[in-house]
Amino acid sequence: MPNKETKHSYSIQSVDNALDVLEALCTEGEEVRVSHLSKRLGMNKMSLFRYLATFENRGYVEKTKGSGRYRLGQAAYETGQKLLFRNSLLRKAKPAIEKLARDCNEAIYLAVPRGNDFLLLDMVDTAQQIKIIPLLGNRYPMQAASAGRVMLAHDNRHREACDSDAMENIRADLAAILTRGCDYDNGGFGEGIASLAVPLHNGDGDIPGSLCMIAPEFRLTREEAVHKMLPQLLAAGDVISSKLGYIEHLINTTSLEKEIAFEA
């Protein structure tokens, strides 16, 4: 099997550049001018125009009439939807996420690892009027917030993908998270935002993602998280993990023991 260096040598620069354009359009989240993309990507406008024209011909990019700005097209959306439909974790987690969001009336997210980052892949929002603007599709450093830290604490593969200095700085925190089986943080997703996360396990002993509740800090206090939300989050995580082939939770630490460990 080719190693990372060999794989890198196989890269085609023009394809890399084209994917950079698509990823930039995706992260911008709105219509953008060529001048903005050119500056952001460090790419000359002539080359950028060619990439955009090619994507436009295939439906992956749309050019708005009048403004001359660009945005992702219908073909990109359709491709993304097909990928999500085939995502086993997403399909198996969705019913539990929907139920948890209804029961707790808070936003629930499914986070998955992406190298040394994690991605908020799916969510079910709260019906409450005061809530956090949806963070769906955003990426964050693994160590930045609870959704990533629970994955780091429970799976060495994720720690190896991250910067060693960053891991050293949070080593004690990760040990505590491993004992508790969950993590609460205030501010990891932004000022005034609190979150509570638990890891998801599969039958191979890996951590393919995490389940995370995100809410305003005045509502999701540490006390509220520990005594009210944690048991429900753990139960939902167990349901999803069971669907992924994990069975050890049936004989391991109870949610009450984890709640006590959280307060210690």
PDB file of N, CA and C in Angstrom, residues 54-123:
ATOM      1  N   THR A  54     -15.396  25.550 -16.127  1.00  0.00           N
ATOM      2  CA  THR A  54     -15.520  24.092 -16.238  1.00  0.00           C
ATOM      3  C   THR A  54     -16.556  23.564 -15.257  1.00  0.00           C
ATOM      4  N   PHE A  55     -16.480  24.033 -14.021  1.00  0.00           N
ATOM      5  CA  PHE A  55     -17.454  23.607 -13.016  1.00  0.00           C
ATOM      6  C   PHE A  55     -18.867  24.066 -13.383  1.00  0.00           C
ATOM      7  N   GLU A  56     -18.963  25.256 -13.950  1.00  0.00           N
ATOM      8  CA  GLU A  56     -20.269  25.778 -14.344  1.00  0.00           C
ATOM      9  C   GLU A  56     -20.882  24.909 -15.444  1.00  0.00           C
ATOM     10  N   ASN A  57     -20.066  24.477 -16.391  1.00  0.00           N
ATOM     11  CA  ASN A  57     -20.554  23.614 -17.472  1.00  0.00           C
ATOM     12  C   ASN A  57     -21.095  22.288 -16.944  1.00  0.00           C
ATOM     13  N   ARG A  58     -20.527  21.818 -15.821  1.00  0.00           N
ATOM     14  CA  ARG A  58     -20.953  20.538 -15.241  1.00  0.00           C
ATOM     15  C   ARG A  58     -22.013  20.709 -14.163  1.00  0.00           C
ATOM     16  N   GLY A  59     -22.373  21.951 -13.864  1.00  0.00           N
ATOM     17  CA  GLY A  59     -23.418  22.205 -12.881  1.00  0.00           C
ATOM     18  C   GLY A  59     -22.958  22.267 -11.444  1.00  0.00           C
ATOM     19  N   TYR A  60     -21.634  22.196 -11.218  1.00  0.00           N
ATOM     20  CA  TYR A  60     -21.121  22.241  -9.851  1.00  0.00           C
ATOM     21  C   TYR A  60     -20.988  23.670  -9.328  1.00  0.00           C
ATOM     22  N   VAL A  61     -21.010  24.622 -10.230  1.00  0.00           N
ATOM     23  CA  VAL A  61     -20.927  26.038  -9.871  1.00  0.00           C
ATOM     24  C   VAL A  61     -21.968  26.801 -10.680  1.00  0.00           C
ATOM     25  N   GLU A  62     -22.563  27.804 -10.060  1.00  0.00           N
ATOM     26  CA  GLU A  62     -23.522  28.668 -10.745  1.00  0.00           C
ATOM     27  C   GLU A  62     -23.030  30.108 -10.690  1.00  0.00           C
ATOM     28  N   LYS A  63     -23.239  30.834 -11.786  1.00  0.00           N
ATOM     29  CA  LYS A  63     -22.896  32.248 -11.844  1.00  0.00           C
ATOM     30  C   LYS A  63     -24.191  33.044 -11.830  1.00  0.00           C
ATOM     31  N   THR A  64     -24.318  33.941 -10.864  1.00  0.00           N
ATOM     32  CA  THR A  64     -25.552  34.706 -10.737  1.00  0.00           C
ATOM     33  C   THR A  64     -25.602  35.814 -11.784  1.00  0.00           C
ATOM     34  N   LYS A  65     -26.774  35.977 -12.352  1.00  0.00           N
ATOM     35  CA  LYS A  65     -26.943  37.001 -13.379  1.00  0.00           C
ATOM     36  C   LYS A  65     -26.849  38.390 -12.752  1.00  0.00           C
ATOM     37  N   GLY A  66     -26.239  39.291 -13.459  1.00  0.00           N
ATOM     38  CA  GLY A  66     -26.137  40.671 -12.986  1.00  0.00           C
ATOM     39  C   GLY A  66     -24.926  40.924 -12.125  1.00  0.00           C
ATOM     40  N   SER A  67     -24.796  40.182 -11.016  1.00  0.00           N
ATOM     41  CA  SER A  67     -23.695  40.439 -10.082  1.00  0.00           C
ATOM     42  C   SER A  67     -22.382  39.814 -10.541  1.00  0.00           C
ATOM     43  N   GLY A  68     -22.465  38.738 -11.336  1.00  0.00           N
ATOM     44  CA  GLY A  68     -21.255  38.052 -11.779  1.00  0.00           C
ATOM     45  C   GLY A  68     -20.575  37.266 -10.684  1.00  0.00           C
ATOM     46  N   ARG A  69     -21.277  37.048  -9.584  1.00  0.00           N
ATOM     47  CA  ARG A  69     -20.710  36.273  -8.482  1.00  0.00           C
ATOM     48  C   ARG A  69     -20.980  34.787  -8.677  1.00  0.00           C
ATOM     49  N   TYR A  70     -20.226  33.977  -7.933  1.00  0.00           N
ATOM     50  CA  TYR A  70     -20.328  32.523  -8.078  1.00  0.00           C
ATOM     51  C   TYR A  70     -20.755  31.881  -6.757  1.00  0.00           C
ATOM     52  N   ARG A  71     -21.411  30.735  -6.901  1.00  0.00           N
ATOM     53  CA  ARG A  71     -21.820  29.937  -5.749  1.00  0.00           C
ATOM     54  C   ARG A  71     -21.855  28.472  -6.180  1.00  0.00           C
ATOM     55  N   LEU A  72     -21.940  27.570  -5.196  1.00  0.00           N
ATOM     56  CA  LEU A  72     -22.045  26.154  -5.524  1.00  0.00           C
ATOM     57  C   LEU A  72     -23.345  25.881  -6.270  1.00  0.00           C
ATOM     58  N   GLY A  73     -23.300  24.949  -7.220  1.00  0.00           N
ATOM     59  CA  GLY A  73     -24.467  24.634  -8.025  1.00  0.00           C
ATOM     60  C   GLY A  73     -25.196  23.386  -7.567  1.00  0.00           C
ATOM     61  N   GLN A  74     -26.250  23.068  -8.284  1.00  0.00           N
ATOM     62  CA  GLN A  74     -27.112  21.950  -7.927  1.00  0.00           C
ATOM     63  C   GLN A  74     -26.378  20.611  -7.964  1.00  0.00           C
ATOM     64  N   ALA A  75     -25.465  20.445  -8.903  1.00  0.00           N
ATOM     65  CA  ALA A  75     -24.738  19.173  -9.002  1.00  0.00           C
ATOM     66  C   ALA A  75     -23.909  18.906  -7.748  1.00  0.00           C
ATOM     67  N   ALA A  76     -23.331  19.957  -7.172  1.00  0.00           N
ATOM     68  CA  ALA A  76     -22.556  19.797  -5.940  1.00  0.00           C
ATOM     69  C   ALA A  76     -23.467  19.355  -4.802  1.00  0.00           C
ATOM     70  N   TYR A  77     -24.653  19.957  -4.742  1.00  0.00           N
ATOM     71  CA  TYR A  77     -25.626  19.595  -3.707  1.00  0.00           C
ATOM     72  C   TYR A  77     -26.060  18.138  -3.863  1.00  0.00           C
ATOM     73  N   GLU A  78     -26.353  17.728  -5.095  1.00  0.00           N
ATOM     74  CA  GLU A  78     -26.799  16.358  -5.345  1.00  0.00           C
ATOM     75  C   GLU A  78     -25.720  15.347  -4.973  1.00  0.00           C
ATOM     76  N   THR A  79     -24.476  15.667  -5.304  1.00  0.00           N
ATOM     77  CA  THR A  79     -23.369  14.776  -4.956  1.00  0.00           C
ATOM     78  C   THR A  79     -23.239  14.646  -3.443  1.00  0.00           C
ATOM     79  N   GLY A  80     -23.358  15.771  -2.745  1.00  0.00           N
ATOM     80  CA  GLY A  80     -23.288  15.752  -1.290  1.00  0.00           C
ATOM     81  C   GLY A  80     -24.402  14.936  -0.669  1.00  0.00           C
ATOM     82  N   GLN A  81     -25.610  15.068  -1.201  1.00  0.00           N
ATOM     83  CA  GLN A  81     -26.744  14.317  -0.675  1.00  0.00           C
ATOM     84  C   GLN A  81     -26.573  12.815  -0.878  1.00  0.00           C
ATOM     85  N   LYS A  82     -26.032  12.425  -2.021  1.00  0.00           N
ATOM     86  CA  LYS A  82     -25.789  11.002  -2.280  1.00  0.00           C
ATOM     87  C   LYS A  82     -24.769  10.446  -1.294  1.00  0.00           C
ATOM     88  N   LEU A  83     -23.740  11.239  -1.003  1.00  0.00           N
ATOM     89  CA  LEU A  83     -22.713  10.801  -0.064  1.00  0.00           C
ATOM     90  C   LEU A  83     -23.301  10.643   1.332  1.00  0.00           C
ATOM     91  N   LEU A  84     -24.119  11.619   1.742  1.00  0.00           N
ATOM     92  CA  LEU A  84     -24.737  11.548   3.059  1.00  0.00           C
ATOM     93  C   LEU A  84     -25.652  10.336   3.169  1.00  0.00           C
ATOM     94  N   PHE A  85     -26.391  10.045   2.103  1.00  0.00           N
ATOM     95  CA  PHE A  85     -27.313   8.908   2.117  1.00  0.00           C
ATOM     96  C   PHE A  85     -26.556   7.601   2.311  1.00  0.00           C
ATOM     97  N   ARG A  86     -25.352   7.533   1.749  1.00  0.00           N
ATOM     98  CA  ARG A  86     -24.569   6.305   1.839  1.00  0.00           C
ATOM     99  C   ARG A  86     -23.754   6.224   3.121  1.00  0.00           C
ATOM    100  N   ASN A  87     -23.759   7.286   3.908  1.00  0.00           N
ATOM    101  CA  ASN A  87     -22.979   7.314   5.140  1.00  0.00           C
ATOM    102  C   ASN A  87     -23.677   6.465   6.202  1.00  0.00           C
ATOM    103  N   SER A  88     -23.080   5.337   6.527  1.00  0.00           N
ATOM    104  CA  SER A  88     -23.693   4.397   7.461  1.00  0.00           C
ATOM    105  C   SER A  88     -23.897   5.016   8.840  1.00  0.00           C
ATOM    106  N   LEU A  89     -22.903   5.737   9.337  1.00  0.00           N
ATOM    107  CA  LEU A  89     -23.009   6.360  10.649  1.00  0.00           C
ATOM    108  C   LEU A  89     -24.166   7.346  10.683  1.00  0.00           C
ATOM    109  N   LEU A  90     -24.277   8.164   9.661  1.00  0.00           N
ATOM    110  CA  LEU A  90     -25.335   9.171   9.616  1.00  0.00           C
ATOM    111  C   LEU A  90     -26.712   8.519   9.618  1.00  0.00           C
ATOM    112  N   ARG A  91     -26.897   7.493   8.802  1.00  0.00           N
ATOM    113  CA  ARG A  91     -28.199   6.823   8.719  1.00  0.00           C
ATOM    114  C   ARG A  91     -28.574   6.166  10.040  1.00  0.00           C
ATOM    115  N   LYS A  92     -27.598   5.562  10.696  1.00  0.00           N
ATOM    116  CA  LYS A  92     -27.885   4.862  11.943  1.00  0.00           C
ATOM    117  C   LYS A  92     -28.058   5.814  13.120  1.00  0.00           C
ATOM    118  N   ALA A  93     -27.436   6.976  13.040  1.00  0.00           N
ATOM    119  CA  ALA A  93     -27.507   7.931  14.145  1.00  0.00           C
ATOM    120  C   ALA A  93     -28.737   8.831  14.084  1.00  0.00           C
ATOM    121  N   LYS A  94     -29.249   9.078  12.896  1.00  0.00           N
ATOM    122  CA  LYS A  94     -30.297  10.082  12.705  1.00  0.00           C
ATOM    123  C   LYS A  94     -31.521   9.883  13.597  1.00  0.00           C
ATOM    124  N   PRO A  95     -32.109   8.680  13.685  1.00  0.00           N
ATOM    125  CA  PRO A  95     -33.300   8.532  14.535  1.00  0.00           C
ATOM    126  C   PRO A  95     -33.037   8.885  15.994  1.00  0.00           C
ATOM    127  N   ALA A  96     -31.880   8.470  16.514  1.00  0.00           N
ATOM    128  CA  ALA A  96     -31.547   8.763  17.908  1.00  0.00           C
ATOM    129  C   ALA A  96     -31.314  10.253  18.116  1.00  0.00           C
ATOM    130  N   ILE A  97     -30.699  10.908  17.138  1.00  0.00           N
ATOM    131  CA  ILE A  97     -30.470  12.352  17.226  1.00  0.00           C
ATOM    132  C   ILE A  97     -31.798  13.098  17.244  1.00  0.00           C
ATOM    133  N   GLU A  98     -32.715  12.696  16.385  1.00  0.00           N
ATOM    134  CA  GLU A  98     -34.024  13.349  16.324  1.00  0.00           C
ATOM    135  C   GLU A  98     -34.785  13.182  17.633  1.00  0.00           C
ATOM    136  N   LYS A  99     -34.753  11.978  18.200  1.00  0.00           N
ATOM    137  CA  LYS A  99     -35.450  11.732  19.465  1.00  0.00           C
ATOM    138  C   LYS A  99     -34.823  12.520  20.601  1.00  0.00           C
ATOM    139  N   LEU A 100     -33.499  12.540  20.653  1.00  0.00           N
ATOM    140  CA  LEU A 100     -32.802  13.270  21.714  1.00  0.00           C
ATOM    141  C   LEU A 100     -33.111  14.760  21.642  1.00  0.00           C
ATOM    142  N   ALA A 101     -33.137  15.311  20.436  1.00  0.00           N
ATOM    143  CA  ALA A 101     -33.445  16.732  20.267  1.00  0.00           C
ATOM    144  C   ALA A 101     -34.863  17.042  20.737  1.00  0.00           C
ATOM    145  N   ARG A 102     -35.804  16.139  20.457  1.00  0.00           N
ATOM    146  CA  ARG A 102     -37.185  16.335  20.918  1.00  0.00           C
ATOM    147  C   ARG A 102     -37.270  16.254  22.435  1.00  0.00           C
ATOM    148  N   ASP A 103     -36.619  15.254  23.009  1.00  0.00           N
ATOM    149  CA  ASP A 103     -36.712  15.033  24.452  1.00  0.00           C
ATOM    150  C   ASP A 103     -36.045  16.142  25.252  1.00  0.00           C
ATOM    151  N   CYS A 104     -34.903  16.625  24.766  1.00  0.00           N
ATOM    152  CA  CYS A 104     -34.133  17.643  25.499  1.00  0.00           C
ATOM    153  C   CYS A 104     -34.459  19.062  25.062  1.00  0.00           C
ATOM    154  N   ASN A 105     -35.033  19.194  23.881  1.00  0.00           N
ATOM    155  CA  ASN A 105     -35.333  20.505  23.292  1.00  0.00           C
ATOM    156  C   ASN A 105     -34.088  21.382  23.205  1.00  0.00           C
ATOM    157  N   GLU A 106     -32.992  20.770  22.811  1.00  0.00           N
ATOM    158  CA  GLU A 106     -31.745  21.483  22.541  1.00  0.00           C
ATOM    159  C   GLU A 106     -31.166  20.952  21.226  1.00  0.00           C
ATOM    160  N   ALA A 107     -30.283  21.724  20.608  1.00  0.00           N
ATOM    161  CA  ALA A 107     -29.665  21.318  19.342  1.00  0.00           C
ATOM    162  C   ALA A 107     -28.698  20.158  19.571  1.00  0.00           C
ATOM    163  N   ILE A 108     -28.840  19.130  18.754  1.00  0.00           N
ATOM    164  CA  ILE A 108     -27.982  17.951  18.849  1.00  0.00           C
ATOM    165  C   ILE A 108     -27.205  17.799  17.544  1.00  0.00           C
ATOM    166  N   TYR A 109     -25.902  17.573  17.670  1.00  0.00           N
ATOM    167  CA  TYR A 109     -25.025  17.458  16.504  1.00  0.00           C
ATOM    168  C   TYR A 109     -24.335  16.101  16.467  1.00  0.00           C
ATOM    169  N   LEU A 110     -24.066  15.647  15.249  1.00  0.00           N
ATOM    170  CA  LEU A 110     -23.212  14.488  15.013  1.00  0.00           C
ATOM    171  C   LEU A 110     -21.885  15.015  14.487  1.00  0.00           C
ATOM    172  N   ALA A 111     -20.808  14.749  15.220  1.00  0.00           N
ATOM    173  CA  ALA A 111     -19.472  15.199  14.815  1.00  0.00           C
ATOM    174  C   ALA A 111     -18.647  14.005  14.358  1.00  0.00           C
ATOM    175  N   VAL A 112     -17.846  14.205  13.324  1.00  0.00           N
ATOM    176  CA  VAL A 112     -16.981  13.138  12.806  1.00  0.00           C
ATOM    177  C   VAL A 112     -15.566  13.682  12.626  1.00  0.00           C
ATOM    178  N   PRO A 113     -14.546  12.818  12.754  1.00  0.00           N
ATOM    179  CA  PRO A 113     -13.158  13.277  12.611  1.00  0.00           C
ATOM    180  C   PRO A 113     -12.792  13.562  11.166  1.00  0.00           C
ATOM    181  N   ARG A 114     -11.977  14.587  10.980  1.00  0.00           N
ATOM    182  CA  ARG A 114     -11.420  14.930   9.673  1.00  0.00           C
ATOM    183  C   ARG A 114      -9.962  15.319   9.882  1.00  0.00           C
ATOM    184  N   GLY A 115      -9.092  14.314   9.951  1.00  0.00           N
ATOM    185  CA  GLY A 115      -7.685  14.589  10.223  1.00  0.00           C
ATOM    186  C   GLY A 115      -7.515  15.121  11.630  1.00  0.00           C
ATOM    187  N   ASN A 116      -6.896  16.302  11.761  1.00  0.00           N
ATOM    188  CA  ASN A 116      -6.745  16.891  13.089  1.00  0.00           C
ATOM    189  C   ASN A 116      -7.882  17.844  13.426  1.00  0.00           C
ATOM    190  N   ASP A 117      -8.955  17.787  12.640  1.00  0.00           N
ATOM    191  CA  ASP A 117     -10.168  18.569  12.901  1.00  0.00           C
ATOM    192  C   ASP A 117     -11.341  17.623  13.119  1.00  0.00           C
ATOM    193  N   PHE A 118     -12.467  18.204  13.530  1.00  0.00           N
ATOM    194  CA  PHE A 118     -13.721  17.465  13.486  1.00  0.00           C
ATOM    195  C   PHE A 118     -14.745  18.307  12.736  1.00  0.00           C
ATOM    196  N   LEU A 119     -15.665  17.615  12.086  1.00  0.00           N
ATOM    197  CA  LEU A 119     -16.695  18.244  11.262  1.00  0.00           C
ATOM    198  C   LEU A 119     -18.054  17.997  11.885  1.00  0.00           C
ATOM    199  N   LEU A 120     -18.878  19.031  11.972  1.00  0.00           N
ATOM    200  CA  LEU A 120     -20.263  18.876  12.421  1.00  0.00           C
ATOM    201  C   LEU A 120     -21.078  18.444  11.206  1.00  0.00           C
ATOM    202  N   LEU A 121     -21.269  17.130  11.094  1.00  0.00           N
ATOM    203  CA  LEU A 121     -21.819  16.533   9.881  1.00  0.00           C
ATOM    204  C   LEU A 121     -23.336  16.639   9.785  1.00  0.00           C
ATOM    205  N   ASP A 122     -24.012  16.544  10.918  1.00  0.00           N
ATOM    206  CA  ASP A 122     -25.478  16.566  10.905  1.00  0.00           C
ATOM    207  C   ASP A 122     -25.979  17.196  12.193  1.00  0.00           C
ATOM    208  N   MET A 123     -27.210  17.664  12.168  1.00  0.00           N
ATOM    209  CA  MET A 123     -27.794  18.260  13.369  1.00  0.00           C
ATOM    210  C   MET A 123     -29.305  18.200  13.305  1.00  0.00           C
TER     211      MET A 123
END
